[in-house]
XYZ file of C-alpha atoms in Angstrom:
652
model
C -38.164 -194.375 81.146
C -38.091 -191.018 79.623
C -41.570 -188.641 78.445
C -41.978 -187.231 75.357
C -45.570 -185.454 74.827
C -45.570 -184.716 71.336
C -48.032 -183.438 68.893
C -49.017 -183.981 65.271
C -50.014 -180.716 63.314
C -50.432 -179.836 59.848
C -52.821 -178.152 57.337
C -55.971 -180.386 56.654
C -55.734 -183.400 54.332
C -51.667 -183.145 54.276
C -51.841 -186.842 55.948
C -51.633 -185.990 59.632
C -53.628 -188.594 61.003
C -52.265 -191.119 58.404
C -48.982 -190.284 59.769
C -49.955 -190.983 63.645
C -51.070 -194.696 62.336
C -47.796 -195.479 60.382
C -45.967 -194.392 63.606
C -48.413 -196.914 65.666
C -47.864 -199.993 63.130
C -43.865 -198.870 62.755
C -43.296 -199.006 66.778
C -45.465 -202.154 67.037
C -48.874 -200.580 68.866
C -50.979 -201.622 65.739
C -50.887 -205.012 63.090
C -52.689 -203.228 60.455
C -52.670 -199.340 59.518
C -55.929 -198.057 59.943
C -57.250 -196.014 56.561
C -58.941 -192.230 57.184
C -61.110 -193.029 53.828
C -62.570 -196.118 55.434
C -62.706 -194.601 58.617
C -60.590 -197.101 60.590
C -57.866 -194.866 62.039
C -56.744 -195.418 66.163
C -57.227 -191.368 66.699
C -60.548 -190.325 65.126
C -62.629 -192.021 67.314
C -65.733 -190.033 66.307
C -68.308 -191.303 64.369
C -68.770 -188.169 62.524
C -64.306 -188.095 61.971
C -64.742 -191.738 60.539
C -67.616 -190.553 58.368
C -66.387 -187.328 57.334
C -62.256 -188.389 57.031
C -61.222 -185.180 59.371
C -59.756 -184.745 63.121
C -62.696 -182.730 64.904
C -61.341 -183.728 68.816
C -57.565 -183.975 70.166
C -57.205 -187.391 70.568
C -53.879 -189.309 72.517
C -52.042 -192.350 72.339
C -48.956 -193.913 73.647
C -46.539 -195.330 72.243
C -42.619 -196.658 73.386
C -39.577 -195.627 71.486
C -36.469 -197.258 72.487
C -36.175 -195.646 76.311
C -38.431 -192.947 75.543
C -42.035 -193.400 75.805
C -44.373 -191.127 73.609
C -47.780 -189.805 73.990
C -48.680 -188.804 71.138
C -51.312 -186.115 70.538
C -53.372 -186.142 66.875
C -54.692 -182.792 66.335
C -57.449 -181.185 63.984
C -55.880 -179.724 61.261
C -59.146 -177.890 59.737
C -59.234 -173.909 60.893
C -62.878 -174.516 61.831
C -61.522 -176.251 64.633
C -58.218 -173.719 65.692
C -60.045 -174.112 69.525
C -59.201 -177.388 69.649
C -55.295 -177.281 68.555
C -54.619 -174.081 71.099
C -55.979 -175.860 74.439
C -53.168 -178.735 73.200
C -50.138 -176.618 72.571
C -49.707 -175.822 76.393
C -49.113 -179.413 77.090
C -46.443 -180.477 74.509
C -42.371 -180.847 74.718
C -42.638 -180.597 70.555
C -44.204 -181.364 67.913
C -44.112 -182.641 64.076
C -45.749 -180.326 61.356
C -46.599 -182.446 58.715
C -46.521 -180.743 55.079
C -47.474 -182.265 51.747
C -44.822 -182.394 49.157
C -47.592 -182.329 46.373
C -49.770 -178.837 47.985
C -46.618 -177.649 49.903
C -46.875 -175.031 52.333
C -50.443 -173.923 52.926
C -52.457 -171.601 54.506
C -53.022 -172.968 57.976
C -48.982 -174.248 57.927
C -47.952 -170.658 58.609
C -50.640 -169.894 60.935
C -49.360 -173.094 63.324
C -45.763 -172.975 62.246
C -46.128 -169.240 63.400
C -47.742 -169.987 66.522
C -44.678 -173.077 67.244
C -42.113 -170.157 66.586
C -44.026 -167.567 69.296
C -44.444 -170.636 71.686
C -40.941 -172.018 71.381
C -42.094 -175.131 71.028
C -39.008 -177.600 69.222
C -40.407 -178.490 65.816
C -39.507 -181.269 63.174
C -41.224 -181.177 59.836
C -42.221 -184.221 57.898
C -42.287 -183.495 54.100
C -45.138 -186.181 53.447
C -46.772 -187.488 49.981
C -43.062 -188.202 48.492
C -44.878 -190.975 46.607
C -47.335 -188.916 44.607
C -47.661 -187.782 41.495
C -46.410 -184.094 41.739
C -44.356 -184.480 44.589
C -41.971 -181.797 44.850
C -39.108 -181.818 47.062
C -36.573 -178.466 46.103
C -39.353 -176.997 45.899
C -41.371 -177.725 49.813
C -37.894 -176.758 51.349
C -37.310 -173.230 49.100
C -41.288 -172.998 50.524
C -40.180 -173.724 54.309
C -37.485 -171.185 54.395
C -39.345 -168.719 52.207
C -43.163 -168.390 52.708
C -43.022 -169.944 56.463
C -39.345 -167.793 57.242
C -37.761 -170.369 59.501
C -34.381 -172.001 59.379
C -35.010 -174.995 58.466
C -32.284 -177.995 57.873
C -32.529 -181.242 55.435
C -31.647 -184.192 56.790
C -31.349 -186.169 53.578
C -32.871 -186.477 50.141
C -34.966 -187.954 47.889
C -35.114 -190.870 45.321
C -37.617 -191.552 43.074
C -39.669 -188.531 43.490
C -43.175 -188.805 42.498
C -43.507 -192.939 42.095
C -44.423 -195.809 44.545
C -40.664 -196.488 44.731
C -39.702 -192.974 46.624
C -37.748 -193.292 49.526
C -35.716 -191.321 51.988
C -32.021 -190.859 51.708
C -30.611 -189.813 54.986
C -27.670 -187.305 55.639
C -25.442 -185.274 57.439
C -27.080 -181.899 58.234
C -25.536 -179.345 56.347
C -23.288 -176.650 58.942
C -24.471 -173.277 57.473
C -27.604 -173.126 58.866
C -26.707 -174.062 62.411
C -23.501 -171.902 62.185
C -25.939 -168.994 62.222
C -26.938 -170.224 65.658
C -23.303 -171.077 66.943
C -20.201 -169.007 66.680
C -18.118 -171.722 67.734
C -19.223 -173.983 65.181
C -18.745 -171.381 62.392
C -15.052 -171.283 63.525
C -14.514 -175.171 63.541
C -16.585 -174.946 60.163
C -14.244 -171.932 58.490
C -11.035 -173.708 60.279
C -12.202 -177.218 58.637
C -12.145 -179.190 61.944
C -16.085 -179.565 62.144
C -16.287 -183.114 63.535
C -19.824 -185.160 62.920
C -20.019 -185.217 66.412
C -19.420 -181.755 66.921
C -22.375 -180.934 64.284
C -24.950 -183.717 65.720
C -24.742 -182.248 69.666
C -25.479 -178.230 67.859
C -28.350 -180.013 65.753
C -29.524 -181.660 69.222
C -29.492 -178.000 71.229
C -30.871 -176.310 68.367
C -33.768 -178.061 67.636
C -34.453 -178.090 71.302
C -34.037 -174.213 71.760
C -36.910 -174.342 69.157
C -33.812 -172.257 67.109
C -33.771 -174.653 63.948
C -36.424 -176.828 62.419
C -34.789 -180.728 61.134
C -37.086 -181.575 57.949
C -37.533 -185.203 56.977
C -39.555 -186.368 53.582
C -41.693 -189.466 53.215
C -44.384 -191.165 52.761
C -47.163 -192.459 55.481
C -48.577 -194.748 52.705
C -45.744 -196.198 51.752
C -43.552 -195.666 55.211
C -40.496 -194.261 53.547
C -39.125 -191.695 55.827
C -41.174 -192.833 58.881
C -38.344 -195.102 60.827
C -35.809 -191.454 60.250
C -38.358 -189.593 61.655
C -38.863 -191.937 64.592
C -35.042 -191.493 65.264
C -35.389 -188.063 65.229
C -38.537 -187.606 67.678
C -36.160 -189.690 69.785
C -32.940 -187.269 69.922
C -33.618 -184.591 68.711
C -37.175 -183.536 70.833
C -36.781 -182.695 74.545
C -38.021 -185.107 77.385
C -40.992 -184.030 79.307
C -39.426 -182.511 82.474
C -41.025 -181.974 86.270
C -40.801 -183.009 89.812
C -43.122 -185.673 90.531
C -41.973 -184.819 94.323
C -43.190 -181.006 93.526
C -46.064 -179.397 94.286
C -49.387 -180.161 92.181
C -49.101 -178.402 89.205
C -51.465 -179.162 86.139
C -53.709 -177.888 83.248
C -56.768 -179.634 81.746
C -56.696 -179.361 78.185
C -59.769 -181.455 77.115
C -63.297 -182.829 79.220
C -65.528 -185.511 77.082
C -68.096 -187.556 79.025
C -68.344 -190.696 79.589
C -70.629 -193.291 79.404
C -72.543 -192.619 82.104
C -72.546 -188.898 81.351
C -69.810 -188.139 83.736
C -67.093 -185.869 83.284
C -63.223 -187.247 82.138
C -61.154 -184.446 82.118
C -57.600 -184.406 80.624
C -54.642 -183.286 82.276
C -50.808 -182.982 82.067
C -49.052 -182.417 84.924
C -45.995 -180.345 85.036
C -44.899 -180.694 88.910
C -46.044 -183.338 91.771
C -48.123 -186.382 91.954
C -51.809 -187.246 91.984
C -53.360 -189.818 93.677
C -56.771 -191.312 93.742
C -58.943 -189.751 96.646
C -56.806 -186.578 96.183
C -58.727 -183.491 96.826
C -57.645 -181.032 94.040
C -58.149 -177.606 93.787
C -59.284 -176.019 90.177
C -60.550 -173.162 88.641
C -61.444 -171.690 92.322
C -63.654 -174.883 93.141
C -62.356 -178.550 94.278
C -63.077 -182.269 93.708
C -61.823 -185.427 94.825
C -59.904 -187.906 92.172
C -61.999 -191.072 91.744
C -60.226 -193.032 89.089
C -57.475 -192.405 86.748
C -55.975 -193.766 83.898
C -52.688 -193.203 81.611
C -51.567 -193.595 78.371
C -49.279 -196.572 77.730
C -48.525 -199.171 74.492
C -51.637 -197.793 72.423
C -54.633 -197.368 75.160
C -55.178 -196.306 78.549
C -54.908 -198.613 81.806
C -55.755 -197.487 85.350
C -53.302 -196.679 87.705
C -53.107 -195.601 91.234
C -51.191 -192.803 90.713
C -49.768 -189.880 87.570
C -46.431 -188.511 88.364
C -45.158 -184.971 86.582
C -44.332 -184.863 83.194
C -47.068 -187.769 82.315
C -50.823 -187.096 80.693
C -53.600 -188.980 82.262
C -57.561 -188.870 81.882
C -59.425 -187.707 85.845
C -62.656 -188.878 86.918
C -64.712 -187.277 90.293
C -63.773 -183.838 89.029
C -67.228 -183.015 88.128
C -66.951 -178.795 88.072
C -63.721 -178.983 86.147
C -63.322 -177.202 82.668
C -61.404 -176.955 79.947
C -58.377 -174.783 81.221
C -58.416 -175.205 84.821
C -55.289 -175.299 86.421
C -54.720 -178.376 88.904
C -53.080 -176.608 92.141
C -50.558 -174.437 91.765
C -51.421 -172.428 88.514
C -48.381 -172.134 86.536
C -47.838 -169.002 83.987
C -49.306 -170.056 80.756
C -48.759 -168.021 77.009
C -52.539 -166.798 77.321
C -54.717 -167.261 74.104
C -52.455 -168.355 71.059
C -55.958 -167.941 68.529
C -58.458 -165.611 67.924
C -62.150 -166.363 69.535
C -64.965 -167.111 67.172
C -66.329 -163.711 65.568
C -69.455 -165.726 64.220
C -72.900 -166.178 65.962
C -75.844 -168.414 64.643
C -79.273 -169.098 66.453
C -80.281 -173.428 66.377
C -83.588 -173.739 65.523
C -84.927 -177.189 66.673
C -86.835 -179.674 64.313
C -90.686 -179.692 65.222
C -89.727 -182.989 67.407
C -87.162 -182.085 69.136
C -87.039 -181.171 73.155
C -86.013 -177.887 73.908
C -84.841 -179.121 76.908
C -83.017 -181.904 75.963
C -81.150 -179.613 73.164
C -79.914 -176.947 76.436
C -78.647 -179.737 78.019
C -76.789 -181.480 74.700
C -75.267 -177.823 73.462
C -74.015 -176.946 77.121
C -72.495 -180.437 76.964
C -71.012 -179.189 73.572
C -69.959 -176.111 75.124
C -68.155 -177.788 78.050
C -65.898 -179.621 75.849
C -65.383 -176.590 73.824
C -65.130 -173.221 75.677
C -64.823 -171.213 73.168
C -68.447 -172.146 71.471
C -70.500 -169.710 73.525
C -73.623 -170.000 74.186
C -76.506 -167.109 74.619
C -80.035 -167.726 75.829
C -82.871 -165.599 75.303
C -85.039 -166.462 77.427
C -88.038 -164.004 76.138
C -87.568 -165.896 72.551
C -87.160 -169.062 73.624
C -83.827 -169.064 71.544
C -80.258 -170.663 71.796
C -77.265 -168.865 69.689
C -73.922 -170.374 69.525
C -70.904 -168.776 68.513
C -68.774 -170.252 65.758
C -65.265 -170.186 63.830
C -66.967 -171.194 60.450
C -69.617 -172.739 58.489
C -68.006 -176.734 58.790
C -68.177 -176.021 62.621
C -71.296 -175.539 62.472
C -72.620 -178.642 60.280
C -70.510 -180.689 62.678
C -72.179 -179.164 65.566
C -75.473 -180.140 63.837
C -74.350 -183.654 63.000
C -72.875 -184.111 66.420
C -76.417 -183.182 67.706
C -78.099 -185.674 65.292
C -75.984 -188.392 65.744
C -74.985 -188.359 69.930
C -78.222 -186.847 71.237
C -80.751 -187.730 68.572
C -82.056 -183.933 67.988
C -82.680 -182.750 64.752
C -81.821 -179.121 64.209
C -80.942 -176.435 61.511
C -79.253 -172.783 61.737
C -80.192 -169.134 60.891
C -78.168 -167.545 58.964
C -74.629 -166.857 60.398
C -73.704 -163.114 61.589
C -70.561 -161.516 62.781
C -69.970 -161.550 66.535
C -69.982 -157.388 67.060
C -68.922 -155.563 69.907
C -69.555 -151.679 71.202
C -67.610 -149.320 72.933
C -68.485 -146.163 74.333
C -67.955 -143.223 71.841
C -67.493 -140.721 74.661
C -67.865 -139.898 78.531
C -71.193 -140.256 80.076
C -72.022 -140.507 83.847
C -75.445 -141.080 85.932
C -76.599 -141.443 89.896
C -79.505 -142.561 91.570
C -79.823 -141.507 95.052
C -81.259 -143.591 98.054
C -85.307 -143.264 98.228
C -85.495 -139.952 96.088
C -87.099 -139.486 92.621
C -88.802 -143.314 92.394
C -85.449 -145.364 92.818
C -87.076 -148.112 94.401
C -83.995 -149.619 96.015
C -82.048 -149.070 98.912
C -79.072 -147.820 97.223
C -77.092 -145.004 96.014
C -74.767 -145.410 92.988
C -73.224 -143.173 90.775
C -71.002 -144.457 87.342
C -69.173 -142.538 85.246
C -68.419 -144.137 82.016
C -65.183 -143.666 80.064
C -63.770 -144.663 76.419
C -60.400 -147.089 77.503
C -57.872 -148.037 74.457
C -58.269 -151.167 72.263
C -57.754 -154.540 74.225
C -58.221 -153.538 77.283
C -61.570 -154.485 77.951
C -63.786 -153.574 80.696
C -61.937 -151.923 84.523
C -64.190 -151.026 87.419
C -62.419 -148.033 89.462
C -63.363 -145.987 92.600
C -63.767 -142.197 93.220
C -65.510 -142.881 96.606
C -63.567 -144.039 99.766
C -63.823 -147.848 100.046
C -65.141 -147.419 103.631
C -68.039 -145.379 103.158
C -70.322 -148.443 102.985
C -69.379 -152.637 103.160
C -67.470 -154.227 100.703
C -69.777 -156.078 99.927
C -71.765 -154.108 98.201
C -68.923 -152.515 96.345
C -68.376 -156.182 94.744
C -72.338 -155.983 93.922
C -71.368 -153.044 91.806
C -68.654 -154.238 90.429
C -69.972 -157.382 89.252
C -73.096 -156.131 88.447
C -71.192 -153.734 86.126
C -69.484 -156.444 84.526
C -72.363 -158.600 83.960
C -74.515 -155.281 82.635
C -71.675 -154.289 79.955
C -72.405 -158.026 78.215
C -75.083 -156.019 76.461
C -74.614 -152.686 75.486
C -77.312 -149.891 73.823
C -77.200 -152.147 70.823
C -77.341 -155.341 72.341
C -73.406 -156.236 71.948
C -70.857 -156.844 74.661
C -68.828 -153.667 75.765
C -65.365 -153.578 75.867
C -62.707 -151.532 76.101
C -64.473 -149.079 78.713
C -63.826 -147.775 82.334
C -65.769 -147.633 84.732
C -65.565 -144.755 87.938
C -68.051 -145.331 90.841
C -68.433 -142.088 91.841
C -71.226 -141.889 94.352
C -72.149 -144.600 97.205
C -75.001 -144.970 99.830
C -76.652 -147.354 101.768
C -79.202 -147.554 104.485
C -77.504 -149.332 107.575
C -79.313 -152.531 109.254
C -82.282 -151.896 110.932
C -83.760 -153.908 113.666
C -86.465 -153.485 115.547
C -86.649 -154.622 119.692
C -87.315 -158.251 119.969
C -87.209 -159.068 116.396
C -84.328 -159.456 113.426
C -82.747 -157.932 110.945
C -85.860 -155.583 109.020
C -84.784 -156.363 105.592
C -87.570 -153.282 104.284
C -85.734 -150.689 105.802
C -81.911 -152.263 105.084
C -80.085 -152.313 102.661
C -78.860 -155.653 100.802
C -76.040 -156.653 97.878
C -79.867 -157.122 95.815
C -80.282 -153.246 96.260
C -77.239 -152.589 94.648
C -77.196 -155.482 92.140
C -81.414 -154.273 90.867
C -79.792 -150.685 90.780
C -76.575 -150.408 88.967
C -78.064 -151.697 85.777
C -79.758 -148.555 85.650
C -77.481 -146.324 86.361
C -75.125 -148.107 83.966
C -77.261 -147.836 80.844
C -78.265 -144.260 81.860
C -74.673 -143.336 81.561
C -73.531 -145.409 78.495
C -76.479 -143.566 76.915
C -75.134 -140.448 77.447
C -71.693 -141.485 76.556
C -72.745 -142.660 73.556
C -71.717 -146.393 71.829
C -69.885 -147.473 68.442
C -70.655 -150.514 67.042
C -67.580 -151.915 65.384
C -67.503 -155.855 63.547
C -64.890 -158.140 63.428
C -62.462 -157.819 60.505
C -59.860 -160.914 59.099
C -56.746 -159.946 57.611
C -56.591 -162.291 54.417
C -53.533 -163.150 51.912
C -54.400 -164.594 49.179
C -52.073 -166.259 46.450
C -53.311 -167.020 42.907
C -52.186 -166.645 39.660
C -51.201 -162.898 38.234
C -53.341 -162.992 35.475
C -56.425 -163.663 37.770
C -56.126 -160.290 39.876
C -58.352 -158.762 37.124
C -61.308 -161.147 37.817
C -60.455 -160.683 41.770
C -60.023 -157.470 42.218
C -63.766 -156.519 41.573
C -64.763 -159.207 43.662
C -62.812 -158.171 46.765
C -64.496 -155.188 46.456
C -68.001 -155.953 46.397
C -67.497 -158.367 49.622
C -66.031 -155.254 51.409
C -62.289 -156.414 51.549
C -59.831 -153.585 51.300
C -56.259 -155.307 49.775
C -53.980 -153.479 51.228
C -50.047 -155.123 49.387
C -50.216 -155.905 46.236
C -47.099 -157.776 45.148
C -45.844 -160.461 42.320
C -43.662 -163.414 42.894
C -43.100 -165.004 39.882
C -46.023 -166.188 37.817
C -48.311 -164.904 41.533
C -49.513 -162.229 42.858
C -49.573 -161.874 46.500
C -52.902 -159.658 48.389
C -52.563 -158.717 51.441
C -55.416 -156.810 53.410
C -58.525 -156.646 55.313
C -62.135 -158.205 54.832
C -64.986 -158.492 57.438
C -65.406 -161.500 59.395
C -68.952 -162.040 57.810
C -67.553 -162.355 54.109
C -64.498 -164.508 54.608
C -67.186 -167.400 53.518
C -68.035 -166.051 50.722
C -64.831 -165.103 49.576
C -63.901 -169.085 50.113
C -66.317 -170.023 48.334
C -65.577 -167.667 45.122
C -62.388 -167.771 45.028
C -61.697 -170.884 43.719
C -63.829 -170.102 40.365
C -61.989 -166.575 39.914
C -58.543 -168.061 39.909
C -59.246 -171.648 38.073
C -58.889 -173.565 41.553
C -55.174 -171.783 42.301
C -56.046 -169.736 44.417
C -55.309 -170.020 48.460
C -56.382 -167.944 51.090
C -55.635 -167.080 54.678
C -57.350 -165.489 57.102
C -57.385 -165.245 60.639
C -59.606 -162.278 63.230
C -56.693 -159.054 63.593
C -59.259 -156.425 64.494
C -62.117 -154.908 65.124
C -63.105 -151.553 62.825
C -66.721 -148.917 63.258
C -69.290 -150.490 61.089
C -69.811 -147.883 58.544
C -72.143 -149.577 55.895
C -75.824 -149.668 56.430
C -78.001 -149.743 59.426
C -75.862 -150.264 62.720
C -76.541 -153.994 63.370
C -78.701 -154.748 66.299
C -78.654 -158.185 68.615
C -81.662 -158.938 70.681
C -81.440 -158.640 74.608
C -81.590 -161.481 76.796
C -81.245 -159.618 80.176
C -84.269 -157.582 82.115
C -83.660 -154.496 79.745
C -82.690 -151.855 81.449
C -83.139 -149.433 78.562
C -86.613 -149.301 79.380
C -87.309 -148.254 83.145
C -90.479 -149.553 83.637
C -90.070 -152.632 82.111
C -86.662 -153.389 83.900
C -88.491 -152.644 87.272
C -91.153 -154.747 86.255
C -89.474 -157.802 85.665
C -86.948 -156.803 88.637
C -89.453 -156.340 91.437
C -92.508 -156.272 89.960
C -93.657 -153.154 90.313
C -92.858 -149.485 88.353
C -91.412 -146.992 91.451
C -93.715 -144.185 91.624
């Protein structure tokens, strides 16, 4: 029995998850197709998915095709929810991007047809909705090739466009779009000796070299299309490969808990075999396999065993998260999205317990890893940071509904970051001028170029003291530069140590180590705040907030209304162009307005209108006061109070 891990993507509401249960009830796995609207669907398994009629979680099931069995991941399609679809694309053989033939190619199509393309992941596209009013069918595949710019190829066409009677005419792919691919084929194609054959094994290698992109049109309502499509995920798509025989190599791509609040994490393994009462390395920690299941005829069933190429769910792993690697780490594409540029701070109901909500949102956090969360201790506060405002109302209806706690938002902000605006360097010297801690440490600080984040260098030999305390420094630097002058994480910045001390152990006779007169890694660790924020002071620090590069697509005789618009929200179009009856915008707009331009647009360009956005970079704040985010650490801006709350005491 072959694998197949294959996943369902699309823009929201263009029928993904209605898709996934006309699959189910075509193979067999279900008697009666579930409905989104009433909430009865196999993959949203949420309460709040069934209630609101959107995929919030990846969800899998399993289903058999011939000699090919098929776990099938459903994906959110919403961009609120981007997190979710990224940790999933580094465990699929291919995928199906599900279009509508009434809407066409939307906004987050490109942005995961795009990231298919970068990923080389092999890609068929169903053409869905052929049944409704306004179905288009030229028109979605002059879309495909045009607006998305991928090679796509028909493989048949349509009848009764646009009533309950449409159905799917297959057909032989046409040659000219694989001959582009093939140079043989061209020939055989020019010389007229193409055989069908010949043209079905270059659609097969194709479409598995991610090269060319089969598209199919149908209907999940009706089912028209659905059994060609099933033929295709079957030869066309490329088997899940790996040697169970291998060396453990896995990646967990989603952790929910269970009913007894334990952890279930979920993990595809690409080389070996685990076994219950394995002992697994992860993330830098281990565990030991309890239980497992895996994914077979609609559900999961415990087994003894998962083999590579198979996805299974893990119990006794109880330190695992979401992007561990299981063993040998394998080389994975890095980040595919954008993290969240938004922050908000949850302000509990008068009944709720504070407690209890830490606990529920670092549960949240856990199955999400790129909702950060931020304590401030001083304000008894909780921030989380965000893609978008539906995020968050599912985040507070999560909250109501699975821990009970009532809770509302501030208003969201835009995630800002600083880096330093020049060079700026400090040193505090070993029991001179009220440096209360056994420890010299000098920093310089240094401006580094875009993206590459925070490095920790040496100007002192590495043997002038342990290296142990070195890592003190080091770590301690890191840990500092989450808050810079302004409160904001620092990034792109080096930093030199330049000066090192230490006072050696001291014993006295007959009795141990004298910690008062030794140095320790807390020495170093009180100090280097200090001597950190002394020299990013000095330096200097920009505050820049995070900017979305839009396009947005409405009707020409609308850019009148929009243009002024754009401008008050701060967005700077940058292309202007016309296609047609449209007009095309391309440009910039801060992170913090893309809501408000969502929210207008639709009224400026008589509900036309699309938009997408996505985080491209970061640009100097240059409008109003520099915004400022509240510490949460001992504040080492201020001396005395940092050496209160350090050691409790101010150094002479």
């Amino acid at each position: 029995m072959h694998l197949l891990n294959l996943g369902i993507l699309a823009h929201v509401d263009a029928g993904k998850t209605s898709l996934t249960e006309r699959l189910l009830h075509s193979v067999g796995i279900i008697d009666e197709i579930g409905s989104v609207d009433a909430g009865s669907t196999q993959t949203d398994t949420l309460a709040l998915e069934r209630q609101r009629g959107i995929t919030i979680k990846s969800a899998v099931v399993s289903f058999p095709v011939d000699d090919v069995t098929v776990n099938l991941l459903d994906t959110p399609g919403h961009p609120d929810f981007i997190a979710e679809v990224e940790r999933v694309l580094g465990v699929l053989d291919g995928a199906v991007l599900v279009v509508s033939a009434v809407e066409g190619v939307q906004a987050q199509t490109r942005v995961l047809m795009r990231t298919l393309r970068r990923l080389r992941i092999p890609t068929l596209v169903f053409v869905n909705k052929i049944d409704r009013r306004g179905a288009r069918h030229e028109g979605v595949l002059r879309e495909l090739s045009g607006r998305l710019s991928v090679p796509v190829v028909p493989m048949g066409t349509v009848t009764s466009l646009g009533t309950s009677r449409a159905a799917f005419r297959p057909g032989h792919p046409a040659p000219d779009v694989l001959a582009d691919h093939d140079d043989d084929l061209l020939t055989a194609y020019v010389e007229g000796s193409l055989t069908p054959e010949r043209l079905h094994a270059a659609l097969v290698a194709q479409t598995r070299a991610g090269l060319v992109h089969p598209v199919y049109f149908g209907s999940a309502a009706t089912g028209a299309g659905v059994p060609e499509l099933i033929a295709g995920i079957r030869e066309l798509l490329p088997r899940a490969d790996g040697n169970p025989a291998g060396p453990l190599s896995g990646t967990v791509f989603k952790v929910e808990r269970g009913p007894a609040g334990e952890k279930i994490a979920y993990a595809r393994l690409f080389s070996g075999t685990l076994r219950i009462r394995d002992r697994v390395p992860f993330g830098g920690r281990e565990g030991k396999v309890t239980a497992i299941s895996v994914f077979d005829h609609g559900t999961d069933v415990r087994d003894e065993e998962v083999p590579a190429g198979r996805i299974a769910r893990l119990w006794g792993l109880a330190e695992v998260r979401i992007g561990d690697s299981l063993g040998v780490p394998r080389t994975a594409p890095g980040q595919v999205f954008a993290p969240p540029t938004l922050e908000t701070v949850v302000v509990p109901g008068p009944d709720a317990d504070r407690r209890a909500l830490h606990l529920a949102l670092t549960q949240l956090a856990e199955q999400d890893p790129l909702i950060g969360l931020r304590h401030d201790e001083v304000r008894q506060e909780i921030s989380v940071s965000l893609y978008g405002e539906v995020q968050k109302e599912v985040v507070q209806a999560t909250l109501a509904d699975e821990y009970g706690l009532d809770v509302t938002f501030r208003e969201t902000t835009p995630l800002c970051v600083e880096r330093p605006a020049g060079t700026g360097a400090a040193v505090e010297f070993n029991k001179k001028d009220g440096n209360p801690f056994l420890a010299t440490v000098g920093l310089r600080v240094d401006p580094a170029p875009p993206g590459t984040g925070v490095t920790f260098g040496l100007e002192v030999e590495l043997g002038s003291m342990p290296y142990a305390f070195f890592k003190a420094v080091e770590d301690t630097v890191r840990d500092t530069l989450g808050q810079g002058l302004h409160g904001w994480q620092v990034t792109d910045c080096a930093v030199t140590m330049t000066h090192s001390g230490y006072s050696p152990r001291q014993s006295h006779a007959h009795q141990g180590f004298d910690k008062s007169m030794s140095s320790t890694g807390y020495d170093f660790r009180g100090l280097t705040p200090l001597v950190l924020v002394e020299a990013l002071r000095k330096a200097g620090t920009q505050v820049y907030e995070p900017m979305h590069r839009f396009r947005i697509e409405a009707p020409a005789d609308t850019l009148g209304a929009l243009l002024p618009v754009l401008a008050a929200l701060r967005a700077v179009p940058r292309t202007t162009r016309t296609r047609g009856a449209l007009c095309v915008l391309d440009g910039a707009v801060p992170a913090a307005r893309v809501h408000a331009l969502e929210q207008r647009l639709p009224g400026l360009t008589r509900g036309e209108g699309e938009l997408e956005s996505a985080f491209d970079h970061y640009a100097p704040v240059a409008h109003g006061t520099v915004p400022e985010r509240p510490r949460t650490d001992h504040n080492p801006l201020n001396r005395k109070e940092y050496l209160l709350n350090v050691t409790g005491r101010t150094a002479s």
